[in-house]
Amino acid sequence: MVDKDGFLEQLDAFSELYELCFRQPMNHREILWRYFHSPYDGLFACFAFENGKFVANYSVAPIELRIYGHVFPAALSLNTMTHPDFGGRGLFVQLADRVYHKLQNQGYKMVIGFPNRISNRTFLTKLGWHDIYEIPTMRKDLEGISCPGSSPMVTVDNHFLLDYSSCMRNDKICVNKTDEYLRWRFWQKPSEEYVNFVIQEPDGHASARMVCKEYKNFFNIVDFAGAVPEAFEELLRHVISHASLQGKNCLTLWAQIGRTEHLILEKYGFYHSLPVTYFGMRPLNEIPGIDCLQYGNWDIHMCDDNVY
């Protein structure tokens, strides 16, 4: 387990191993933003070395979960990295066990995450994880559609300066997205730019938001929250119009079946598509009376996975 100074000493090696494992760079600004600049204290990173060479890492990011209106400490599982020359030695399991032990001792309730098809089996068989759901991507093709038109009710708040407290859910399990968290997650992230479409009330607070980002010819809706379904539909119409005028090929998002939002998406021509994302959790300390394994109890969006 490394402390802040130990992590900072390995910034170059961390970045190099990330690019080797995932075939894309993660620069120093991105690493510092994720591990050191979040609203939550605590560093939970375990590194493996051989003869001074940095060969593997497993880390989680502290978060808060809002569970039916009550806030609990939890963690988000981040990317697992093992140098190809050191695969098959069980390093991933050893590092993760140490991280989970530290989390458990500090009172964290669970680790949530989105394993890929390579790591999912190890999480389940060797690290005590539980599958919750396979989340399909909902998609709407935009080529050749008639644009529904922008809404005069919708404005933009990309710096998240409004009050978003009324958007918080008390009827599900979800990431506790405080105003501070929203600013860190979307405005301060160095490698991405997000557009935050909102419905602003006369008293200045936001009653609904829909956060989007561009990815090639796609427009991803990575987060949405609001007090009433009518606000979701108003924002959705606006985003469809915006993405179409920007020349995007399609819109994508995650939305749980059985919710009013899912029915609205079907009304506007969204359908289930690829990719399908694993969602699971590892319990650490008990939360009495809460069934965290039922996907219907969760409110999960693309932005809850650190890759979006």
Short mmCIF file of N, CA and C in Angstrom, two decimals, residues 34-188:
data_model
loop_
_atom_site.label_atom_id
_atom_site.label_comp_id
_atom_site.label_asym_id
_atom_site.label_seq_id
_atom_site.Cartn_x
_atom_site.Cartn_y
_atom_site.Cartn_z
N ARG A 34 -7.72 12.31 -10.65
CA ARG A 34 -8.46 11.15 -10.18
C ARG A 34 -8.07 10.76 -8.75
N TYR A 35 -6.79 10.74 -8.42
CA TYR A 35 -6.34 10.17 -7.16
C TYR A 35 -6.14 11.19 -6.04
N PHE A 36 -5.92 12.45 -6.39
CA PHE A 36 -5.55 13.42 -5.35
C PHE A 36 -6.47 14.64 -5.26
N HIS A 37 -7.27 14.91 -6.26
CA HIS A 37 -8.06 16.14 -6.26
C HIS A 37 -9.55 15.91 -6.08
N SER A 38 -9.96 14.70 -5.78
CA SER A 38 -11.39 14.43 -5.62
C SER A 38 -11.89 15.04 -4.31
N PRO A 39 -13.20 15.16 -4.13
CA PRO A 39 -13.73 15.74 -2.89
C PRO A 39 -13.53 14.86 -1.66
N TYR A 40 -13.08 13.61 -1.86
CA TYR A 40 -13.03 12.67 -0.75
C TYR A 40 -11.60 12.34 -0.37
N ASP A 41 -11.31 12.38 0.93
CA ASP A 41 -9.99 12.05 1.43
C ASP A 41 -9.77 10.55 1.36
N GLY A 42 -8.52 10.17 1.27
CA GLY A 42 -8.17 8.76 1.32
C GLY A 42 -7.54 8.29 0.03
N LEU A 43 -6.42 7.59 0.15
CA LEU A 43 -5.74 7.01 -1.00
C LEU A 43 -5.68 5.50 -0.77
N PHE A 44 -6.24 4.75 -1.70
CA PHE A 44 -6.29 3.30 -1.58
C PHE A 44 -5.67 2.69 -2.83
N ALA A 45 -4.35 2.63 -2.84
CA ALA A 45 -3.60 2.14 -3.99
C ALA A 45 -2.54 1.16 -3.50
N CYS A 46 -2.45 0.03 -4.19
CA CYS A 46 -1.45 -0.97 -3.85
C CYS A 46 -0.63 -1.27 -5.10
N PHE A 47 0.68 -1.12 -4.98
CA PHE A 47 1.60 -1.33 -6.10
C PHE A 47 2.44 -2.58 -5.86
N ALA A 48 2.84 -3.23 -6.94
CA ALA A 48 3.76 -4.37 -6.87
C ALA A 48 5.05 -4.01 -7.62
N PHE A 49 6.20 -4.39 -7.03
CA PHE A 49 7.50 -4.12 -7.62
C PHE A 49 8.31 -5.41 -7.69
N GLU A 50 9.19 -5.49 -8.64
CA GLU A 50 10.23 -6.52 -8.65
C GLU A 50 11.55 -5.85 -8.98
N ASN A 51 12.48 -5.95 -8.05
CA ASN A 51 13.79 -5.31 -8.21
C ASN A 51 13.66 -3.83 -8.56
N GLY A 52 12.72 -3.17 -7.88
CA GLY A 52 12.52 -1.74 -8.08
C GLY A 52 11.68 -1.37 -9.28
N LYS A 53 11.26 -2.35 -10.08
CA LYS A 53 10.45 -2.08 -11.27
C LYS A 53 8.97 -2.17 -10.92
N PHE A 54 8.21 -1.13 -11.29
CA PHE A 54 6.78 -1.07 -11.04
C PHE A 54 6.07 -2.00 -12.02
N VAL A 55 5.43 -3.07 -11.51
CA VAL A 55 4.91 -4.10 -12.41
C VAL A 55 3.40 -4.31 -12.30
N ALA A 56 2.73 -3.79 -11.27
CA ALA A 56 1.29 -4.00 -11.15
C ALA A 56 0.68 -2.98 -10.20
N ASN A 57 -0.61 -2.74 -10.38
CA ASN A 57 -1.34 -1.79 -9.54
C ASN A 57 -2.79 -2.23 -9.43
N TYR A 58 -3.36 -2.04 -8.23
CA TYR A 58 -4.82 -2.07 -8.08
C TYR A 58 -5.18 -0.93 -7.15
N SER A 59 -6.16 -0.14 -7.56
CA SER A 59 -6.57 1.03 -6.78
C SER A 59 -8.08 1.18 -6.83
N VAL A 60 -8.60 1.85 -5.82
CA VAL A 60 -10.00 2.27 -5.81
C VAL A 60 -10.06 3.75 -5.47
N ALA A 61 -11.17 4.38 -5.83
CA ALA A 61 -11.38 5.79 -5.52
C ALA A 61 -12.48 5.92 -4.47
N PRO A 62 -12.23 6.65 -3.38
CA PRO A 62 -13.30 6.88 -2.40
C PRO A 62 -14.46 7.65 -3.04
N ILE A 63 -15.68 7.20 -2.74
CA ILE A 63 -16.89 7.91 -3.16
C ILE A 63 -17.87 7.88 -2.00
N GLU A 64 -19.00 8.50 -2.17
CA GLU A 64 -20.11 8.35 -1.24
C GLU A 64 -21.28 7.75 -1.99
N LEU A 65 -22.00 6.84 -1.33
CA LEU A 65 -23.24 6.31 -1.88
C LEU A 65 -24.41 6.88 -1.09
N ARG A 66 -25.41 7.29 -1.81
CA ARG A 66 -26.65 7.75 -1.20
C ARG A 66 -27.62 6.57 -1.24
N ILE A 67 -27.91 6.01 -0.10
CA ILE A 67 -28.73 4.80 -0.03
C ILE A 67 -30.05 5.15 0.66
N TYR A 68 -31.06 5.34 -0.16
CA TYR A 68 -32.39 5.72 0.32
C TYR A 68 -32.32 6.93 1.25
N GLY A 69 -31.54 7.93 0.81
CA GLY A 69 -31.45 9.19 1.53
C GLY A 69 -30.36 9.27 2.56
N HIS A 70 -29.72 8.15 2.89
CA HIS A 70 -28.63 8.15 3.87
C HIS A 70 -27.30 7.98 3.15
N VAL A 71 -26.28 8.70 3.60
CA VAL A 71 -24.99 8.73 2.91
C VAL A 71 -23.98 7.83 3.64
N PHE A 72 -23.30 6.97 2.86
CA PHE A 72 -22.32 6.04 3.40
C PHE A 72 -21.03 6.12 2.59
N PRO A 73 -19.88 5.87 3.24
CA PRO A 73 -18.62 5.82 2.49
C PRO A 73 -18.52 4.52 1.70
N ALA A 74 -18.06 4.62 0.46
CA ALA A 74 -17.88 3.47 -0.41
C ALA A 74 -16.69 3.76 -1.31
N ALA A 75 -16.45 2.89 -2.27
CA ALA A 75 -15.31 3.06 -3.17
C ALA A 75 -15.68 2.57 -4.56
N LEU A 76 -15.02 3.16 -5.54
CA LEU A 76 -15.18 2.77 -6.94
C LEU A 76 -13.92 2.06 -7.40
N SER A 77 -14.05 0.84 -7.89
CA SER A 77 -12.91 0.09 -8.40
C SER A 77 -12.41 0.74 -9.69
N LEU A 78 -11.09 0.98 -9.74
CA LEU A 78 -10.49 1.62 -10.90
C LEU A 78 -9.77 0.59 -11.76
N ASN A 79 -9.07 1.06 -12.75
CA ASN A 79 -8.41 0.15 -13.69
C ASN A 79 -7.33 -0.69 -13.00
N THR A 80 -7.35 -1.98 -13.31
CA THR A 80 -6.33 -2.91 -12.83
C THR A 80 -5.23 -3.02 -13.87
N MET A 81 -3.99 -2.94 -13.42
CA MET A 81 -2.87 -2.98 -14.37
C MET A 81 -1.83 -4.00 -13.91
N THR A 82 -1.44 -4.91 -14.80
CA THR A 82 -0.34 -5.83 -14.56
C THR A 82 0.52 -5.88 -15.81
N HIS A 83 1.81 -5.68 -15.65
CA HIS A 83 2.71 -5.75 -16.80
C HIS A 83 2.59 -7.14 -17.44
N PRO A 84 2.52 -7.20 -18.78
CA PRO A 84 2.34 -8.50 -19.45
C PRO A 84 3.35 -9.56 -19.04
N ASP A 85 4.56 -9.16 -18.68
CA ASP A 85 5.58 -10.13 -18.28
C ASP A 85 5.31 -10.74 -16.91
N PHE A 86 4.36 -10.16 -16.17
CA PHE A 86 4.09 -10.62 -14.81
C PHE A 86 2.66 -11.15 -14.65
N GLY A 87 1.99 -11.41 -15.75
CA GLY A 87 0.65 -11.98 -15.69
C GLY A 87 0.67 -13.42 -15.22
N GLY A 88 -0.48 -13.87 -14.69
CA GLY A 88 -0.61 -15.25 -14.26
C GLY A 88 0.02 -15.57 -12.91
N ARG A 89 0.44 -14.56 -12.17
CA ARG A 89 1.08 -14.79 -10.87
C ARG A 89 0.17 -14.43 -9.69
N GLY A 90 -1.07 -14.07 -9.99
CA GLY A 90 -2.00 -13.74 -8.92
C GLY A 90 -1.79 -12.39 -8.29
N LEU A 91 -1.08 -11.51 -8.97
CA LEU A 91 -0.80 -10.19 -8.38
C LEU A 91 -2.08 -9.38 -8.18
N PHE A 92 -2.98 -9.43 -9.15
CA PHE A 92 -4.24 -8.68 -9.07
C PHE A 92 -4.98 -9.04 -7.78
N VAL A 93 -5.12 -10.32 -7.49
CA VAL A 93 -5.86 -10.76 -6.31
C VAL A 93 -5.15 -10.32 -5.03
N GLN A 94 -3.84 -10.46 -4.98
CA GLN A 94 -3.09 -10.06 -3.79
C GLN A 94 -3.22 -8.57 -3.51
N LEU A 95 -3.09 -7.76 -4.56
CA LEU A 95 -3.19 -6.30 -4.37
C LEU A 95 -4.60 -5.90 -3.95
N ALA A 96 -5.61 -6.48 -4.62
CA ALA A 96 -6.99 -6.13 -4.30
C ALA A 96 -7.34 -6.52 -2.86
N ASP A 97 -6.90 -7.69 -2.43
CA ASP A 97 -7.18 -8.12 -1.05
C ASP A 97 -6.64 -7.10 -0.04
N ARG A 98 -5.46 -6.58 -0.28
CA ARG A 98 -4.88 -5.59 0.64
C ARG A 98 -5.70 -4.30 0.64
N VAL A 99 -6.11 -3.87 -0.54
CA VAL A 99 -6.92 -2.65 -0.63
C VAL A 99 -8.25 -2.84 0.10
N TYR A 100 -8.93 -3.97 -0.11
CA TYR A 100 -10.22 -4.21 0.52
C TYR A 100 -10.09 -4.32 2.03
N HIS A 101 -9.00 -4.90 2.50
CA HIS A 101 -8.78 -5.00 3.95
C HIS A 101 -8.66 -3.61 4.58
N LYS A 102 -7.95 -2.73 3.93
CA LYS A 102 -7.81 -1.37 4.45
C LYS A 102 -9.15 -0.63 4.43
N LEU A 103 -9.90 -0.78 3.35
CA LEU A 103 -11.22 -0.16 3.27
C LEU A 103 -12.13 -0.66 4.38
N GLN A 104 -12.15 -1.97 4.57
CA GLN A 104 -13.02 -2.57 5.58
C GLN A 104 -12.68 -2.05 6.97
N ASN A 105 -11.39 -1.96 7.27
CA ASN A 105 -10.97 -1.48 8.59
C ASN A 105 -11.34 -0.02 8.82
N GLN A 106 -11.50 0.74 7.75
CA GLN A 106 -11.85 2.15 7.88
C GLN A 106 -13.35 2.39 7.76
N GLY A 107 -14.15 1.33 7.73
CA GLY A 107 -15.59 1.48 7.80
C GLY A 107 -16.31 1.67 6.48
N TYR A 108 -15.63 1.47 5.37
CA TYR A 108 -16.29 1.60 4.07
C TYR A 108 -17.27 0.45 3.88
N LYS A 109 -18.41 0.75 3.24
CA LYS A 109 -19.49 -0.23 3.17
C LYS A 109 -19.36 -1.20 2.01
N MET A 110 -18.84 -0.74 0.88
CA MET A 110 -18.74 -1.62 -0.29
C MET A 110 -17.83 -1.00 -1.33
N VAL A 111 -17.41 -1.84 -2.27
CA VAL A 111 -16.74 -1.39 -3.48
C VAL A 111 -17.67 -1.70 -4.64
N ILE A 112 -17.91 -0.73 -5.50
CA ILE A 112 -18.69 -0.97 -6.70
C ILE A 112 -17.76 -0.84 -7.91
N GLY A 113 -18.18 -1.40 -9.03
CA GLY A 113 -17.33 -1.28 -10.20
C GLY A 113 -17.94 -1.88 -11.44
N PHE A 114 -17.21 -1.73 -12.52
CA PHE A 114 -17.66 -2.13 -13.85
C PHE A 114 -16.57 -2.99 -14.50
N PRO A 115 -16.43 -4.24 -14.05
CA PRO A 115 -15.35 -5.08 -14.58
C PRO A 115 -15.53 -5.34 -16.07
N ASN A 116 -14.41 -5.55 -16.76
CA ASN A 116 -14.51 -5.95 -18.15
C ASN A 116 -14.59 -7.47 -18.26
N ARG A 117 -14.72 -7.98 -19.46
CA ARG A 117 -14.92 -9.42 -19.66
C ARG A 117 -13.69 -10.23 -19.24
N ILE A 118 -12.54 -9.59 -19.16
CA ILE A 118 -11.32 -10.30 -18.75
C ILE A 118 -11.23 -10.42 -17.23
N SER A 119 -11.57 -9.34 -16.52
CA SER A 119 -11.39 -9.34 -15.07
C SER A 119 -12.62 -9.80 -14.30
N ASN A 120 -13.78 -9.84 -14.94
CA ASN A 120 -15.02 -10.12 -14.21
C ASN A 120 -14.99 -11.46 -13.49
N ARG A 121 -14.49 -12.50 -14.15
CA ARG A 121 -14.47 -13.84 -13.55
C ARG A 121 -13.59 -13.86 -12.30
N THR A 122 -12.46 -13.15 -12.34
CA THR A 122 -11.58 -13.10 -11.17
C THR A 122 -12.24 -12.35 -10.03
N PHE A 123 -12.90 -11.25 -10.33
CA PHE A 123 -13.62 -10.52 -9.28
C PHE A 123 -14.61 -11.44 -8.58
N LEU A 124 -15.35 -12.24 -9.35
CA LEU A 124 -16.41 -13.07 -8.79
C LEU A 124 -15.87 -14.29 -8.05
N THR A 125 -14.88 -14.96 -8.60
CA THR A 125 -14.44 -16.24 -8.04
C THR A 125 -13.36 -16.10 -6.97
N LYS A 126 -12.63 -14.99 -6.98
CA LYS A 126 -11.50 -14.89 -6.06
C LYS A 126 -11.53 -13.67 -5.15
N LEU A 127 -12.43 -12.72 -5.43
CA LEU A 127 -12.42 -11.48 -4.65
C LEU A 127 -13.75 -11.15 -3.99
N GLY A 128 -14.68 -12.10 -3.98
CA GLY A 128 -15.91 -11.92 -3.23
C GLY A 128 -16.92 -10.96 -3.82
N TRP A 129 -16.80 -10.68 -5.12
CA TRP A 129 -17.74 -9.78 -5.77
C TRP A 129 -19.05 -10.50 -6.11
N HIS A 130 -20.08 -9.68 -6.36
CA HIS A 130 -21.38 -10.17 -6.82
C HIS A 130 -21.77 -9.43 -8.10
N ASP A 131 -22.25 -10.16 -9.08
CA ASP A 131 -22.84 -9.51 -10.26
C ASP A 131 -24.16 -8.88 -9.86
N ILE A 132 -24.40 -7.66 -10.34
CA ILE A 132 -25.68 -7.01 -10.15
C ILE A 132 -26.46 -6.97 -11.46
N TYR A 133 -25.76 -6.63 -12.56
CA TYR A 133 -26.49 -6.51 -13.83
C TYR A 133 -25.50 -6.40 -14.97
N GLU A 134 -25.99 -6.73 -16.17
CA GLU A 134 -25.30 -6.42 -17.41
C GLU A 134 -26.05 -5.26 -18.04
N ILE A 135 -25.44 -4.09 -18.06
CA ILE A 135 -26.13 -2.87 -18.48
C ILE A 135 -26.01 -2.70 -19.99
N PRO A 136 -27.12 -2.72 -20.72
CA PRO A 136 -27.04 -2.45 -22.16
C PRO A 136 -26.95 -0.95 -22.42
N THR A 137 -26.35 -0.62 -23.52
CA THR A 137 -26.33 0.77 -23.96
C THR A 137 -27.60 1.06 -24.74
N MET A 138 -28.29 2.14 -24.40
CA MET A 138 -29.45 2.57 -25.20
C MET A 138 -28.96 3.55 -26.26
N ARG A 139 -29.52 3.40 -27.45
CA ARG A 139 -29.01 4.14 -28.60
C ARG A 139 -30.16 4.70 -29.43
N LYS A 140 -29.94 5.90 -29.95
CA LYS A 140 -30.86 6.48 -30.93
C LYS A 140 -30.04 6.95 -32.12
N ASP A 141 -30.35 6.42 -33.31
CA ASP A 141 -29.68 6.86 -34.52
C ASP A 141 -30.27 8.19 -34.98
N LEU A 142 -29.40 9.12 -35.33
CA LEU A 142 -29.84 10.49 -35.62
C LEU A 142 -29.89 10.82 -37.11
N GLU A 143 -29.27 9.99 -37.94
CA GLU A 143 -29.24 10.30 -39.37
C GLU A 143 -30.65 10.23 -39.96
N GLY A 144 -31.02 11.30 -40.61
CA GLY A 144 -32.30 11.32 -41.31
C GLY A 144 -33.51 11.56 -40.44
N ILE A 145 -33.32 11.89 -39.15
CA ILE A 145 -34.48 12.12 -38.29
C ILE A 145 -34.99 13.55 -38.43
N SER A 146 -36.23 13.75 -38.08
CA SER A 146 -36.76 15.10 -37.99
C SER A 146 -36.44 15.63 -36.60
N CYS A 147 -35.79 16.78 -36.54
CA CYS A 147 -35.32 17.34 -35.28
C CYS A 147 -36.50 17.85 -34.46
N PRO A 148 -36.61 17.44 -33.17
CA PRO A 148 -37.76 17.88 -32.37
C PRO A 148 -37.74 19.34 -31.97
N GLY A 149 -36.60 20.01 -32.12
CA GLY A 149 -36.52 21.43 -31.79
C GLY A 149 -35.98 21.68 -30.40
N SER A 150 -35.18 22.74 -30.28
CA SER A 150 -34.59 23.10 -28.98
C SER A 150 -35.67 23.67 -28.06
N SER A 151 -35.38 23.60 -26.76
CA SER A 151 -36.34 24.08 -25.78
C SER A 151 -35.89 25.40 -25.16
N PRO A 152 -36.75 26.40 -25.11
CA PRO A 152 -36.37 27.65 -24.45
C PRO A 152 -36.26 27.50 -22.94
N MET A 153 -36.76 26.39 -22.38
CA MET A 153 -36.67 26.17 -20.94
C MET A 153 -35.28 25.73 -20.51
N VAL A 154 -34.45 25.30 -21.46
CA VAL A 154 -33.17 24.67 -21.15
C VAL A 154 -32.04 25.68 -21.29
N THR A 155 -31.16 25.68 -20.29
CA THR A 155 -29.96 26.50 -20.34
C THR A 155 -28.74 25.61 -20.12
N VAL A 156 -27.56 26.21 -20.09
CA VAL A 156 -26.31 25.45 -19.94
C VAL A 156 -25.56 25.95 -18.71
N ASP A 157 -25.04 25.02 -17.92
CA ASP A 157 -24.25 25.36 -16.73
C ASP A 157 -23.06 24.41 -16.66
N ASN A 158 -22.07 24.64 -17.52
CA ASN A 158 -20.95 23.71 -17.62
C ASN A 158 -20.01 23.77 -16.42
N HIS A 159 -20.05 24.84 -15.65
CA HIS A 159 -19.20 24.96 -14.46
C HIS A 159 -19.94 24.52 -13.19
N PHE A 160 -21.19 24.11 -13.32
CA PHE A 160 -21.98 23.60 -12.20
C PHE A 160 -22.02 24.59 -11.04
N LEU A 161 -22.41 25.80 -11.38
CA LEU A 161 -22.49 26.86 -10.39
C LEU A 161 -23.86 26.95 -9.73
N LEU A 162 -24.86 26.27 -10.28
CA LEU A 162 -26.20 26.29 -9.71
C LEU A 162 -26.29 25.35 -8.51
N ASP A 163 -27.42 25.41 -7.83
CA ASP A 163 -27.70 24.52 -6.70
C ASP A 163 -28.43 23.29 -7.25
N TYR A 164 -27.80 22.09 -7.11
CA TYR A 164 -28.38 20.86 -7.65
C TYR A 164 -28.95 19.95 -6.56
N SER A 165 -29.14 20.48 -5.37
CA SER A 165 -29.57 19.63 -4.25
C SER A 165 -30.95 19.02 -4.49
N SER A 166 -31.82 19.71 -5.21
CA SER A 166 -33.17 19.16 -5.43
C SER A 166 -33.17 18.02 -6.43
N CYS A 167 -32.05 17.80 -7.11
CA CYS A 167 -31.95 16.68 -8.07
C CYS A 167 -31.58 15.36 -7.39
N MET A 168 -31.21 15.39 -6.12
CA MET A 168 -30.77 14.18 -5.44
C MET A 168 -31.94 13.24 -5.20
N ARG A 169 -31.67 11.93 -5.40
CA ARG A 169 -32.70 10.91 -5.19
C ARG A 169 -32.60 10.34 -3.79
N ASN A 170 -33.75 10.11 -3.18
CA ASN A 170 -33.82 9.48 -1.87
C ASN A 170 -34.52 8.12 -1.92
N ASP A 171 -34.86 7.66 -3.15
CA ASP A 171 -35.62 6.43 -3.29
C ASP A 171 -34.82 5.31 -3.93
N LYS A 172 -33.49 5.51 -4.12
CA LYS A 172 -32.66 4.52 -4.77
C LYS A 172 -31.28 4.49 -4.12
N ILE A 173 -30.42 3.60 -4.61
CA ILE A 173 -29.00 3.59 -4.26
C ILE A 173 -28.25 4.26 -5.40
N CYS A 174 -27.49 5.29 -5.11
CA CYS A 174 -26.82 6.03 -6.17
C CYS A 174 -25.58 6.71 -5.61
N VAL A 175 -24.70 7.14 -6.49
CA VAL A 175 -23.56 7.95 -6.08
C VAL A 175 -24.07 9.28 -5.58
N ASN A 176 -23.56 9.73 -4.45
CA ASN A 176 -23.99 10.99 -3.85
C ASN A 176 -23.35 12.16 -4.60
N LYS A 177 -24.08 12.70 -5.56
CA LYS A 177 -23.52 13.72 -6.44
C LYS A 177 -23.84 15.11 -5.89
N THR A 178 -23.02 15.52 -4.93
CA THR A 178 -23.14 16.86 -4.38
C THR A 178 -22.67 17.88 -5.42
N ASP A 179 -22.92 19.14 -5.16
CA ASP A 179 -22.45 20.18 -6.08
C ASP A 179 -20.93 20.13 -6.22
N GLU A 180 -20.23 19.89 -5.12
CA GLU A 180 -18.77 19.81 -5.16
C GLU A 180 -18.33 18.63 -6.02
N TYR A 181 -19.00 17.49 -5.85
CA TYR A 181 -18.66 16.32 -6.65
C TYR A 181 -18.91 16.60 -8.13
N LEU A 182 -20.02 17.22 -8.48
CA LEU A 182 -20.34 17.49 -9.88
C LEU A 182 -19.29 18.40 -10.51
N ARG A 183 -18.85 19.42 -9.78
CA ARG A 183 -17.82 20.31 -10.33
C ARG A 183 -16.52 19.55 -10.57
N TRP A 184 -16.14 18.70 -9.60
CA TRP A 184 -14.90 17.93 -9.77
C TRP A 184 -15.04 16.94 -10.92
N ARG A 185 -16.13 16.23 -10.97
CA ARG A 185 -16.27 15.14 -11.93
C ARG A 185 -16.37 15.63 -13.38
N PHE A 186 -17.06 16.76 -13.58
CA PHE A 186 -17.34 17.17 -14.96
C PHE A 186 -16.60 18.44 -15.39
N TRP A 187 -16.48 19.41 -14.52
CA TRP A 187 -15.84 20.66 -14.94
C TRP A 187 -14.32 20.57 -14.82
N GLN A 188 -13.83 19.96 -13.75
CA GLN A 188 -12.39 19.97 -13.48
C GLN A 188 -11.63 18.81 -14.12
#
